[in-house]
Amino acid sequence: MTVLRLLLGDQLNANHSWFGRADPGMLYVLMEVRQETGYVLHHAQKILAIFAAMRDFAKHLASAGHRVCYLSIDDPHNLQSIPANLDRLIARHRVTAFEYLAPDEWRLDRQLADYAEALAIPAAMRDSEHFLTGRDEAAGFFGSRRRWTMESFYRRMRARHGVLMTSAGAPVGGRWNFDAENRKAWHGSPAEPAECRAMHDHRDLWAQIVAAGVDSFGEPRAEHLRWPLNRAEAVAQLDVFVDRALPYFGDYQDAMSERASRLFHSLLSFALNVKMLSPREVIDRAEQAWRDEAAPLAAVEGFIRQILGWREYVRGVYWARMPGYASSNVFGHDRELPGWFWTGDTQMNCLRHAIGQSLEHAHAHHIQRLMLVGNFALLAGLDPQQVHRWYLGIYIDAFEWVEMPNTLGMSQFADGGLLATKPYVSSAAYIHRMSDYCGGCRYRHAERSGERACPFNALYWDFLARNRGVLAGNPRLAMPYRQLDRMPDTRRDALRKRAAEVLDRLDAL
Ligand code: FAD
Ligand code: SF4
C-alpha cells in the first residue's frame, strides 16, 4: 500500500502532524512546475526562494527517514503540471490513495478538488495545520453585514485565543488598539537594525530555472539571496526581529525613508506564508517580549494585530468572496499600468524608491505598498486586475489569498468598501509628513498646479470629483468633499487641468 501525499511549495510546515513518524507506506511528493511559475509573471527571487526552500524541505524530510519524490524543474520526466505529474507518479508507484493539504489559493483548491474527484483511488484533503481560523470562519462571524470591519474580528480573535488579555477577560492596558500611538515619521534615529538574515548562493539553481525557460522579472540576487530557506533560519530571523526591531515597530510602522528600506519591519511574511513559521508562535514570541518588558505594549499590540487580525481576516474575505472577488472593479477603472511599474524609472522620487526597492528585493513594507504604489494606482484609475497581477508577481510573500484582498479591497477599494471603510488615498501632504522622499524629488509637494506640481495633489482631488457618485455618501469623506465644494472655481479648474495633463502622460512622469 502506498499513499501519495502531495506538498505544495507554500506548505513547508515541518511541524505538521504528517511528519511525526516516518512511515514507508507514505510517499511525499514535491514538484517544481511551469504551471506554478507561469500563472502570473513572478519576481525572480520569489521563484528562486520557493524552489530553494522546497529543495531544502525535501532534504529535511528524507534525512528524517521519510520517502520523498522530488521533481525538479529540469527533470526530463517532469510534465510541468500538477495533475499530469500526479497521474504519472500514481501509476509508477502503484499508489493506492492520494492525500493533499488544503491549498490556500482558490485556483489550486479547485484544480485539486476536481482532480481528486476524478481519481479511481480514494483521495482526501487534510488541514494544513497553519492558520488560527477555518476558511469559513470570518464569513460565519460577519454573516450578512455589509461592511466587514477588521477591528471587530480582531477583538474576537484576541478574546478567543487569549492573546494580550487579562485573566478577567479584558484587553491588557485597558485598550484593544494602540494605533493612534503608532504614527511617527522616522528621522534617522533609532538606527535601522543591521541586516542579519542568512545569505545564500543559489547561482546553480538560478541557471537551471533560466535554462528551463521560466520567465521572471526583478533582480534574482542569486549570489546573495537573503530570504530564509528553512525553519531554522526563519526562527533565527524571528529572534533577531523580536530583540532588535519589535520595540520600535509600533512607533515607525507607517514611516518611509529613502535611507532605510526595512526600518523596523520583520520581513517574516515569506516564512509565514510558506508555513516555515506558524502565526501562533510568532504571536506568542511578541507577547512574551511585552511580558518580559522587552518591548512596549503599543508596538507588540500593533504587530500582533497584523497577524492575528489582518492576516486571518483577509484570508476569510478571500474564501468568502472567491471567485467573484477577482473581478471587483467598482469604479470601472481601466488604465494600463505605466511602463515604470516594471523598471522603477519615474521622476516621482517616492515611487522610484518603492518600486525600485521592490524590483531589487522583492519586498516593500506595508505603507509603501498601500500609500505609495496603491495610492497612485487608485488615484490614476489603473485597471485593478492589472494592479492585482503586478502585486501578485512582484512580492516575495505574494500568494493570492493574502495579496488579492489587500490589493483589490484595502488598496484599490475595488470591492466598493467591504474591507476598507474609505479608500486609502492621499495627496502629497501625507507622503511628505511620513517620509523623506519629497526633498529629493523633481516635483514640488506643496504645489497643486503647474508643471512641477506633485502629481498626487491634482490626482487626489480629481479622484474625489470623478467618483462622487460612489463616494459622496461616505461619512468618512464628508470633510474632503466639503473642502472640494468650497474651493474657488479657478482652483478647481487648475486642478482639473493638471490632473488631465498627468493622466495624459503617465508613462513620462
Ligand atoms: P511586518 O510589517 O513586519 O508585519 C508582520 C506580519 O503581519 C507580516 O509578515 C504579515 O504576515 C502580517 N501582515 C501585515 N499586514 C498584513 C495585511 N495587511 N494582510 C495580511 N497580513 C499582514 N502581505 C502578504 O503576506 N502577501 C501579499 O501578497 C501582500 N500583498 C499586499 C498588497 C497590498 C496592496 C498591500 C497594501 C499589502 C499587502 N500585504 C501582503 C500586507 C503587508 O504589506 C505585508 O504582509 C508586509 O509588508 C510584509 O512585510 P513584513 O513581513 O516585514 O511585515
Ligand atoms: Fe512623491 Fe510627490 Fe513627494 Fe515627489 S513630491 S516624492 S511625487 S509625494
mmCIF file of N, CA, C and O and ligand atoms in Angstrom, residues 348-350 428 431 437-438 441 443-445 454-456, ligand 2:
data_model
loop_
_atom_site.group_PDB
_atom_site.id
_atom_site.type_symbol
_atom_site.label_atom_id
_atom_site.label_comp_id
_atom_site.label_asym_id
_atom_site.label_seq_id
_atom_site.Cartn_x
_atom_site.Cartn_y
_atom_site.Cartn_z
ATOM 1 N N MET A 348 9.102 60.565 -10.027
ATOM 2 C CA MET A 348 8.465 60.709 -8.704
ATOM 3 C C MET A 348 9.324 59.935 -7.704
ATOM 4 O O MET A 348 9.357 58.697 -7.728
ATOM 5 N N ASN A 349 10.005 60.652 -6.856
ATOM 6 C CA ASN A 349 11.018 60.019 -6.008
ATOM 7 C C ASN A 349 10.442 58.924 -5.118
ATOM 8 O O ASN A 349 11.056 57.865 -4.927
ATOM 9 N N CYS A 350 9.250 59.149 -4.581
ATOM 10 C CA CYS A 350 8.670 58.149 -3.673
ATOM 11 C C CYS A 350 8.424 56.840 -4.420
ATOM 12 O O CYS A 350 8.746 55.753 -3.935
ATOM 13 N N ALA A 428 0.057 64.660 -1.636
ATOM 14 C CA ALA A 428 1.466 64.603 -1.232
ATOM 15 C C ALA A 428 1.650 64.939 0.248
ATOM 16 O O ALA A 428 2.671 64.582 0.833
ATOM 17 N N ILE A 431 2.414 61.891 2.303
ATOM 18 C CA ILE A 431 3.708 61.277 1.941
ATOM 19 C C ILE A 431 4.852 62.146 2.479
ATOM 20 O O ILE A 431 5.841 61.639 3.025
ATOM 21 N N TYR A 437 11.025 61.419 1.198
ATOM 22 C CA TYR A 437 11.131 61.302 -0.253
ATOM 23 C C TYR A 437 11.014 62.648 -0.970
ATOM 24 O O TYR A 437 11.615 62.861 -2.020
ATOM 25 N N CYS A 438 10.192 63.540 -0.432
ATOM 26 C CA CYS A 438 9.836 64.735 -1.217
ATOM 27 C C CYS A 438 11.027 65.673 -1.425
ATOM 28 O O CYS A 438 11.104 66.339 -2.467
ATOM 29 N N CYS A 441 12.903 65.170 -4.727
ATOM 30 C CA CYS A 441 12.020 64.873 -5.873
ATOM 31 C C CYS A 441 12.014 66.010 -6.892
ATOM 32 O O CYS A 441 12.138 67.185 -6.532
ATOM 33 N N TYR A 443 9.394 66.857 -8.362
ATOM 34 C CA TYR A 443 8.109 67.532 -8.177
ATOM 35 C C TYR A 443 8.053 68.239 -6.823
ATOM 36 O O TYR A 443 8.786 67.874 -5.894
ATOM 37 N N ARG A 444 7.144 69.217 -6.753
ATOM 38 C CA ARG A 444 7.039 70.010 -5.507
ATOM 39 C C ARG A 444 5.786 69.595 -4.743
ATOM 40 O O ARG A 444 4.668 69.763 -5.247
ATOM 41 N N HIS A 445 6.042 69.098 -3.551
ATOM 42 C CA HIS A 445 4.928 68.502 -2.801
ATOM 43 C C HIS A 445 3.853 69.500 -2.416
ATOM 44 O O HIS A 445 2.688 69.148 -2.252
ATOM 45 N N CYS A 454 3.336 68.301 -7.614
ATOM 46 C CA CYS A 454 3.317 66.852 -7.362
ATOM 47 C C CYS A 454 2.069 66.235 -7.977
ATOM 48 O O CYS A 454 0.940 66.670 -7.701
ATOM 49 N N PRO A 455 2.225 65.184 -8.774
ATOM 50 C CA PRO A 455 1.063 64.548 -9.415
ATOM 51 C C PRO A 455 0.016 64.047 -8.426
ATOM 52 O O PRO A 455 -1.177 64.034 -8.726
ATOM 53 N N PHE A 456 0.440 63.640 -7.218
ATOM 54 C CA PHE A 456 -0.538 63.128 -6.250
ATOM 55 C C PHE A 456 -1.593 64.187 -5.910
ATOM 56 O O PHE A 456 -2.733 63.851 -5.617
HETATM 57 FE FE1 SF4 B 2 6.217 61.657 -4.217
HETATM 58 FE FE2 SF4 B 2 5.078 63.998 -4.808
HETATM 59 FE FE3 SF4 B 2 6.767 63.810 -2.758
HETATM 60 FE FE4 SF4 B 2 7.646 63.624 -5.264
HETATM 61 S S1 SF4 B 2 6.703 65.417 -4.304
HETATM 62 S S2 SF4 B 2 8.235 62.320 -3.544
HETATM 63 S S3 SF4 B 2 5.961 62.553 -6.252
HETATM 64 S S4 SF4 B 2 4.794 62.805 -2.938
#
